[in-house]
Short mmCIF file of C-alpha atoms in Angstrom, two decimals:
data_model
loop_
_atom_site.label_atom_id
_atom_site.label_comp_id
_atom_site.label_asym_id
_atom_site.label_seq_id
_atom_site.Cartn_x
_atom_site.Cartn_y
_atom_site.Cartn_z
CA MET A 1 22.62 -21.94 14.72
CA LYS A 2 22.01 -18.63 12.96
CA GLY A 3 18.10 -17.75 13.47
CA PRO A 4 15.94 -17.11 11.02
CA GLN A 5 16.37 -14.14 9.09
CA LEU A 6 12.43 -13.61 8.82
CA PHE A 7 13.23 -11.86 12.67
CA THR A 8 15.93 -10.63 12.26
CA PRO A 9 15.66 -6.04 12.51
CA VAL A 10 15.75 -4.13 9.37
CA THR A 11 16.13 -0.42 9.21
CA ILE A 12 14.06 1.40 6.23
CA GLY A 13 13.75 5.13 6.30
CA GLY A 14 15.61 6.04 9.40
CA HIS A 15 13.24 3.46 11.10
CA THR A 16 14.19 -0.05 13.06
CA TYR A 17 12.16 -2.59 12.38
CA ARG A 18 12.02 -5.45 14.86
CA ASN A 19 11.37 -8.10 11.62
CA ARG A 20 10.64 -8.13 7.93
CA ILE A 21 6.81 -8.79 7.84
CA VAL A 22 4.61 -5.57 6.93
CA ILE A 23 1.29 -5.89 7.30
CA ALA A 24 0.18 -4.67 4.00
CA PRO A 25 -2.70 -1.68 2.94
CA MET A 26 -6.14 -3.45 2.64
CA CYS A 27 -9.09 -1.51 1.80
CA GLN A 28 -12.46 -2.22 4.38
CA TYR A 29 -14.72 -0.44 2.38
CA SER A 30 -16.62 0.59 5.70
CA ALA A 31 -15.59 4.57 6.49
CA GLU A 32 -18.26 6.90 6.50
CA ASN A 33 -17.78 10.07 4.32
CA GLY A 34 -14.24 9.21 4.34
CA CYS A 35 -14.01 9.04 8.39
CA MET A 36 -12.75 6.41 9.70
CA ASN A 37 -14.99 4.24 12.69
CA ASP A 38 -15.20 1.35 15.19
CA TRP A 39 -14.62 -1.04 12.33
CA HIS A 40 -11.27 0.30 12.00
CA ARG A 41 -10.83 0.57 15.46
CA ILE A 42 -11.34 -3.30 15.76
CA HIS A 43 -9.88 -3.77 12.62
CA LEU A 44 -6.30 -2.02 12.94
CA GLY A 45 -6.14 -2.75 16.20
CA GLN A 46 -5.98 -6.87 16.51
CA LEU A 47 -3.90 -6.08 13.83
CA ALA A 48 -1.55 -3.93 15.91
CA LEU A 49 -1.18 -7.25 18.20
CA SER A 50 0.03 -9.44 16.10
CA GLY A 51 3.71 -9.64 16.16
CA ALA A 52 4.38 -8.16 12.67
CA ALA A 53 7.32 -5.36 12.15
CA VAL A 54 4.66 -2.47 10.80
CA LEU A 55 0.97 -2.15 10.20
CA THR A 56 -0.26 -0.11 6.96
CA ILE A 57 -3.40 1.95 6.93
CA GLU A 58 -5.72 0.92 4.24
CA ALA A 59 -5.72 2.95 0.74
CA THR A 60 -6.66 6.26 1.97
CA ALA A 61 -7.61 8.91 -0.90
CA VAL A 62 -6.36 12.57 -0.29
CA VAL A 63 -9.03 13.73 -2.67
CA PRO A 64 -12.75 12.59 -2.05
CA GLU A 65 -12.96 11.89 -6.10
CA GLY A 66 -9.84 9.69 -5.47
CA ARG A 67 -11.86 7.23 -3.71
CA ILE A 68 -12.25 3.62 -4.72
CA THR A 69 -15.76 3.19 -3.04
CA TYR A 70 -17.60 5.50 -0.89
CA GLY A 71 -16.37 3.44 1.73
CA ASP A 72 -13.24 4.57 1.70
CA ALA A 73 -11.04 6.16 4.22
CA GLY A 74 -9.70 9.90 3.45
CA LEU A 75 -7.68 12.28 4.45
CA TRP A 76 -8.48 15.61 2.93
CA ASP A 77 -9.58 17.55 5.80
CA ASP A 78 -9.53 18.79 9.47
CA THR A 79 -12.83 16.03 9.86
CA THR A 80 -11.21 12.89 8.05
CA GLU A 81 -8.10 13.68 9.76
CA ALA A 82 -9.75 13.63 13.31
CA ALA A 83 -11.80 10.90 12.81
CA MET A 84 -8.23 8.71 11.73
CA GLY A 85 -6.52 9.72 14.62
CA ASP A 86 -9.18 9.07 17.02
CA VAL A 87 -8.10 5.71 15.80
CA LEU A 88 -4.93 5.79 16.00
CA ASP A 89 -5.20 7.11 19.67
CA SER A 90 -7.13 3.85 20.68
CA VAL A 91 -4.11 1.10 18.80
CA ARG A 92 -1.28 2.61 20.64
CA ARG A 93 -2.78 2.61 23.98
CA TRP A 94 -1.95 -1.21 23.49
CA SER A 95 0.41 -1.44 20.82
CA ASP A 96 4.19 0.49 20.31
CA MET A 97 3.95 -1.28 16.70
CA PRO A 98 4.32 1.77 13.55
CA ILE A 99 2.33 2.64 11.39
CA ALA A 100 2.50 3.59 8.16
CA ILE A 101 -0.35 4.57 5.76
CA GLN A 102 -0.75 4.24 1.82
CA LEU A 103 -1.62 7.78 0.18
CA ALA A 104 -4.00 6.85 -3.21
CA HIS A 105 -5.84 8.18 -5.59
CA ALA A 106 -8.15 5.75 -7.28
CA GLY A 107 -8.11 7.46 -10.31
CA ARG A 108 -10.55 5.92 -13.24
CA LYS A 109 -11.04 2.93 -11.22
CA ALA A 110 -12.63 5.13 -8.56
CA SER A 111 -16.70 5.82 -8.07
CA SER A 112 -17.21 1.94 -7.33
CA GLU A 113 -19.82 0.05 -5.38
CA VAL A 114 -18.21 -1.66 -2.73
CA PRO A 115 -16.84 -5.44 -3.62
CA TRP A 116 -19.78 -7.21 -1.63
CA LYS A 117 -22.25 -5.39 -3.80
CA GLY A 118 -20.82 -6.27 -6.76
CA GLY A 119 -18.23 -3.66 -6.94
CA ALA A 120 -20.03 -2.11 -10.57
CA GLN A 121 -18.74 1.42 -11.53
CA LEU A 122 -21.27 3.99 -10.39
CA PRO A 123 -22.31 6.29 -12.88
CA PRO A 124 -22.21 10.12 -11.64
CA ASP A 125 -25.75 10.72 -11.03
CA HIS A 126 -25.83 8.04 -8.70
CA PRO A 127 -25.98 9.05 -4.93
CA ASP A 128 -22.99 7.49 -4.49
CA GLY A 129 -20.61 7.72 -7.26
CA TRP A 130 -19.20 11.17 -8.75
CA GLN A 131 -17.50 11.62 -12.31
CA THR A 132 -13.53 9.76 -12.43
CA LEU A 133 -10.84 11.81 -13.56
CA ALA A 134 -7.64 9.97 -15.37
CA PRO A 135 -4.91 10.82 -17.68
CA SER A 136 -6.74 10.32 -20.60
CA ALA A 137 -10.24 9.29 -21.27
CA GLN A 138 -9.73 5.99 -21.87
CA PRO A 139 -12.14 3.79 -19.15
CA PHE A 140 -10.86 0.52 -17.63
CA THR A 141 -13.47 -1.49 -19.01
CA ALA A 142 -16.53 -1.00 -21.81
CA ASP A 143 -18.61 -0.56 -19.39
CA HIS A 144 -17.04 2.06 -17.14
CA ARG A 145 -17.98 5.62 -18.24
CA PRO A 146 -14.49 7.46 -19.52
CA PRO A 147 -12.74 9.45 -17.35
CA ILE A 148 -12.34 12.85 -17.76
CA ALA A 149 -8.74 13.95 -18.55
CA LEU A 150 -6.74 15.56 -16.46
CA ASP A 151 -5.64 19.38 -17.03
CA ARG A 152 -2.88 21.59 -15.67
CA ALA A 153 -5.12 22.56 -12.54
CA GLY A 154 -6.44 19.09 -11.89
CA LEU A 155 -2.84 17.75 -11.59
CA ASP A 156 -2.15 20.52 -9.37
CA ARG A 157 -4.46 20.06 -7.20
CA ILE A 158 -4.16 15.96 -6.61
CA ARG A 159 -0.83 16.63 -6.06
CA ASP A 160 -0.82 19.17 -4.00
CA GLY A 161 -3.99 17.13 -2.09
CA PHE A 162 -1.09 14.28 -1.42
CA ALA A 163 1.08 16.64 0.13
CA ASP A 164 -1.25 18.13 2.16
CA ALA A 165 -2.25 13.98 3.40
CA ALA A 166 1.62 13.88 3.95
CA ARG A 167 1.25 16.56 6.40
CA ARG A 168 -1.75 15.36 8.21
CA ALA A 169 -0.14 11.45 8.85
CA ALA A 170 2.37 13.73 10.17
CA ARG A 171 0.27 15.40 12.79
CA ILE A 172 -1.09 12.33 14.01
CA GLY A 173 2.09 10.36 14.44
CA ILE A 174 2.13 8.02 11.36
CA ASP A 175 5.85 6.86 11.02
CA ALA A 176 6.08 6.13 7.25
CA VAL A 177 4.07 7.04 3.79
CA GLN A 178 3.43 4.78 0.83
CA LEU A 179 2.39 5.87 -2.16
CA HIS A 180 0.03 3.89 -4.31
CA GLY A 181 1.33 3.74 -7.83
CA ALA A 182 0.03 0.46 -8.63
CA HIS A 183 -3.09 -1.70 -9.52
CA GLY A 184 -4.65 0.45 -12.06
CA TYR A 185 -5.16 3.55 -10.06
CA LEU A 186 -4.06 7.06 -10.99
CA LEU A 187 -0.37 7.33 -10.49
CA HIS A 188 0.08 3.95 -11.99
CA GLU A 189 -2.25 4.96 -15.03
CA PHE A 190 0.43 7.76 -15.79
CA LEU A 191 2.85 5.25 -15.87
CA SER A 192 1.55 3.06 -18.21
CA PRO A 193 1.23 4.03 -21.89
CA LEU A 194 -1.89 1.92 -22.16
CA SER A 195 -3.65 4.05 -20.20
CA ASN A 196 -1.68 7.07 -20.53
CA LEU A 197 -2.13 8.60 -24.04
CA ARG A 198 -1.54 12.30 -23.39
CA ASP A 199 0.57 14.26 -25.83
CA ASP A 200 2.06 16.54 -23.33
CA GLU A 201 4.77 16.50 -21.48
CA TYR A 202 3.19 13.45 -18.98
CA GLY A 203 2.77 11.12 -21.72
CA GLY A 204 4.80 10.09 -24.28
CA SER A 205 8.24 8.88 -23.30
CA LEU A 206 8.86 6.86 -20.34
CA GLU A 207 10.33 10.58 -19.00
CA ASN A 208 7.55 12.00 -19.91
CA ARG A 209 4.87 9.18 -18.18
CA MET A 210 6.98 9.02 -15.05
CA ARG A 211 6.70 12.83 -14.40
CA PHE A 212 3.75 13.05 -12.77
CA PRO A 213 4.01 10.12 -10.29
CA LEU A 214 7.30 11.62 -9.43
CA GLU A 215 6.30 15.13 -8.83
CA VAL A 216 4.05 13.69 -6.35
CA PHE A 217 6.64 11.85 -4.86
CA ASP A 218 8.42 15.27 -4.50
CA ALA A 219 5.92 16.98 -3.01
CA VAL A 220 5.13 14.27 -0.45
CA ARG A 221 8.66 13.91 0.40
CA GLU A 222 8.72 17.55 1.16
CA ALA A 223 6.11 17.99 3.32
CA PHE A 224 6.84 14.59 5.31
CA PRO A 225 9.09 15.33 8.03
CA PRO A 226 12.46 14.02 6.71
CA ASP A 227 13.18 11.64 9.35
CA ARG A 228 10.75 9.25 8.49
CA GLY A 229 10.44 7.13 5.40
CA VAL A 230 8.50 7.52 1.98
CA THR A 231 8.31 4.64 -0.04
CA MET A 232 6.03 3.69 -3.37
CA ARG A 233 3.92 0.60 -4.60
CA VAL A 234 4.14 -0.46 -7.62
CA SER A 235 3.12 -2.83 -10.55
CA ALA A 236 6.38 -3.93 -11.49
CA THR A 237 4.43 -5.24 -15.18
CA ASP A 238 1.08 -4.89 -16.71
CA TRP A 239 1.00 -8.69 -17.99
CA VAL A 240 -0.14 -7.18 -20.84
CA GLU A 241 1.62 -7.12 -24.78
CA GLY A 242 2.67 -2.92 -24.54
CA GLY A 243 2.04 -2.10 -21.30
CA TRP A 244 4.13 -1.36 -18.53
CA ASP A 245 6.95 -3.57 -17.88
CA ILE A 246 9.87 -4.33 -15.18
CA GLU A 247 12.60 -2.54 -17.71
CA GLY A 248 9.87 0.88 -17.13
CA THR A 249 9.95 -0.14 -13.18
CA ILE A 250 13.94 -0.40 -12.45
CA ALA A 251 14.30 3.24 -14.54
CA PHE A 252 10.89 4.44 -12.00
CA ALA A 253 12.48 2.42 -9.23
CA ARG A 254 16.20 4.62 -10.01
CA ALA A 255 14.87 7.63 -9.82
CA LEU A 256 12.97 7.45 -6.45
CA GLU A 257 16.29 6.14 -5.46
CA ALA A 258 17.61 9.46 -6.11
CA ARG A 259 14.54 11.64 -4.73
CA GLY A 260 14.97 10.08 -1.50
CA CYS A 261 12.48 7.20 -1.72
CA ALA A 262 13.09 4.54 1.65
CA ALA A 263 11.90 1.54 -0.26
CA ILE A 264 9.84 0.03 -3.02
CA HIS A 265 6.76 -2.28 -2.38
CA VAL A 266 6.64 -4.85 -5.73
CA SER A 267 3.39 -6.33 -7.21
CA SER A 268 1.90 -6.02 -10.49
CA GLY A 269 -1.12 -6.07 -12.61
CA GLY A 270 -4.54 -4.01 -12.02
CA LEU A 271 -4.31 -1.78 -15.16
CA ASP A 272 -5.69 -3.70 -18.15
CA PRO A 273 -8.99 -6.17 -18.28
CA ARG A 274 -6.68 -7.87 -20.41
CA GLN A 275 -3.94 -8.76 -18.19
CA ASP A 276 -2.66 -12.78 -17.87
CA ILE A 277 -1.14 -13.09 -14.65
CA PRO A 278 1.16 -16.69 -14.07
CA MET A 279 -0.97 -17.02 -10.71
CA GLY A 280 0.72 -18.99 -7.84
CA PRO A 281 2.64 -18.48 -4.87
CA SER A 282 5.61 -16.18 -4.99
CA TYR A 283 4.94 -15.09 -8.97
CA GLN A 284 5.88 -12.13 -8.27
CA VAL A 285 9.24 -12.20 -6.32
CA PRO A 286 10.56 -12.53 -9.93
CA LEU A 287 9.98 -9.22 -10.38
CA ALA A 288 10.88 -7.73 -6.61
CA ARG A 289 14.18 -9.76 -7.57
CA ALA A 290 14.57 -7.74 -10.90
CA VAL A 291 14.47 -4.64 -8.74
CA LYS A 292 16.76 -5.10 -5.76
CA GLN A 293 19.60 -6.09 -8.31
CA ALA A 294 19.35 -2.95 -10.45
CA CYS A 295 18.70 -0.30 -7.65
CA GLY A 296 19.91 0.52 -4.23
CA LEU A 297 16.56 0.72 -2.91
CA PRO A 298 14.82 -1.75 -0.20
CA VAL A 299 12.49 -4.03 -1.73
CA ILE A 300 9.12 -5.34 -0.46
CA ALA A 301 7.64 -8.52 -1.54
CA VAL A 302 4.16 -8.88 -2.04
CA GLY A 303 1.72 -11.37 -3.06
CA LEU A 304 0.32 -14.97 -3.00
CA ILE A 305 3.07 -15.48 0.91
CA SER A 306 1.37 -17.55 2.72
CA ASP A 307 4.13 -19.99 3.41
CA TYR A 308 6.44 -20.04 6.95
CA ASP A 309 9.03 -21.46 4.90
CA GLN A 310 8.39 -19.48 1.70
CA ALA A 311 8.36 -16.04 3.32
CA GLU A 312 11.71 -17.40 5.29
CA ALA A 313 13.13 -18.18 1.56
CA ILE A 314 12.36 -14.77 0.04
CA ILE A 315 14.36 -13.44 2.59
CA GLY A 316 16.75 -15.50 2.98
CA THR A 317 17.95 -15.66 -0.58
CA GLY A 318 18.14 -11.92 -1.34
CA ASP A 319 15.30 -11.29 -3.27
CA ALA A 320 13.54 -8.52 -1.15
CA ASP A 321 14.24 -7.17 2.25
CA MET A 322 10.65 -7.52 4.02
CA ILE A 323 7.80 -9.53 3.32
CA ALA A 324 4.49 -8.08 3.08
CA LEU A 325 0.79 -9.73 3.87
CA ALA A 326 -2.49 -9.09 3.18
CA ARG A 327 -5.57 -11.43 2.72
CA THR A 328 -2.92 -13.73 4.05
CA ILE A 329 -2.98 -12.15 7.73
CA LEU A 330 -6.52 -11.38 7.56
CA TYR A 331 -7.38 -15.08 7.56
CA ASP A 332 -4.69 -15.25 10.49
CA PRO A 333 -3.81 -12.59 12.25
CA ARG A 334 -1.10 -14.39 14.92
CA TRP A 335 0.59 -15.57 11.20
CA PRO A 336 3.96 -13.75 12.82
CA TRP A 337 3.46 -15.77 16.07
CA HIS A 338 2.88 -18.96 14.32
CA ALA A 339 5.86 -18.51 11.45
CA ALA A 340 8.29 -17.75 14.16
CA ALA A 341 7.51 -20.93 16.66
CA HIS A 342 8.07 -22.98 13.58
CA LEU A 343 11.12 -20.90 12.51
CA GLY A 344 12.57 -20.67 15.73
CA GLY A 345 12.21 -17.13 15.88
CA ARG A 346 10.83 -14.18 18.64
CA VAL A 347 8.20 -11.86 18.37
CA THR A 348 6.39 -9.37 20.54
CA ALA A 349 3.63 -9.58 22.28
CA PRO A 350 1.60 -7.83 24.73
CA PRO A 351 1.77 -8.72 28.62
CA GLN A 352 -1.97 -9.85 28.05
CA TYR A 353 -1.19 -12.36 26.13
CA LEU A 354 1.92 -13.64 27.36
CA ARG A 355 0.53 -17.07 29.31
CA ALA A 356 -0.81 -17.96 25.77
CA GLN A 357 2.75 -18.89 24.54
CA PRO A 358 2.80 -22.65 24.03
CA SER A 359 4.91 -24.47 26.39
CA ARG A 360 7.19 -26.24 23.87
CA PHE A 361 7.84 -22.17 22.33
CA ARG A 362 9.36 -20.98 25.26
CA ASP A 363 11.17 -18.44 23.45
CA LEU A 364 8.82 -18.05 21.31
CA PHE A 365 8.13 -14.34 23.33
CA GLY A 366 11.12 -13.43 24.07
CA GLY A 367 10.75 -9.96 22.59
CA ALA A 368 7.90 -8.98 24.53
#
């Protein structure tokens, strides 16, 4: 019988992955001045033993004011690069899982408290806060301080920050870069007409609103080694009337494809508190399907994917090329093992764990 599609290899961005399971970037809000530490060593280390195809490092700020919170990881100078490199050296000592990184700038949603302390935006005069920047001086909510609209020098500095972070990522051996163009952060803010009210060449028409995110992509693609992939995460819709929508996403995906983008991760929402999301299992999969049908880019589906048969169906029907897990794999870091056992697939496991294979699943660790 034909084996499960979830556990077949796939080649994206010049790299062949063992299966179709991506560990999505998940913010830990536990860095110190942008520097990763022992928490990240533990967190990434245990996920690197999960049997997934690729591990993605959390949203990593390319400049200090691009952090969501003061606890975000960064990759903007030699100190943050050395800290991340040290963590990754430990992970790679025991795992050969490819490692990607999400490079990000939080835009008007930056300067926030960590979630377990309420997550409120911190004012610039707070010890852990700073002035936010965005395409336009439009706050995320009425409770937020208005951001400063970026001028030409600010745009150049952020674009160059993305490129510099990509070069640093390459130096510490990261296998792929994902650019964060979703969830209401800076690149998404440029795309959406709800947050981008500019009247220059970066605002107004769809072509103009796509301009800065595409400039960032081009700069990162040039800075990162050509044999390693650069991908983009998008919010395919704002779920608000008059906002960013699937038609704009398809146009953006086609522009990215023409520039050599390796894949697109299709999420949604996060830009406007008025969003009305039809939440439920696989609720974003139709968005991924629409993008996949409209362009030739490999597509990664994300969002409330937790069931093994659900994940297999997404790949088996061709709705997406890979699926990404976030909270699901935090709750169950051995989800790929359990999915392989349920579906009749095989995963790679470290030799120290081989004796954990249940006798009824004799070929579960066949890839080890």
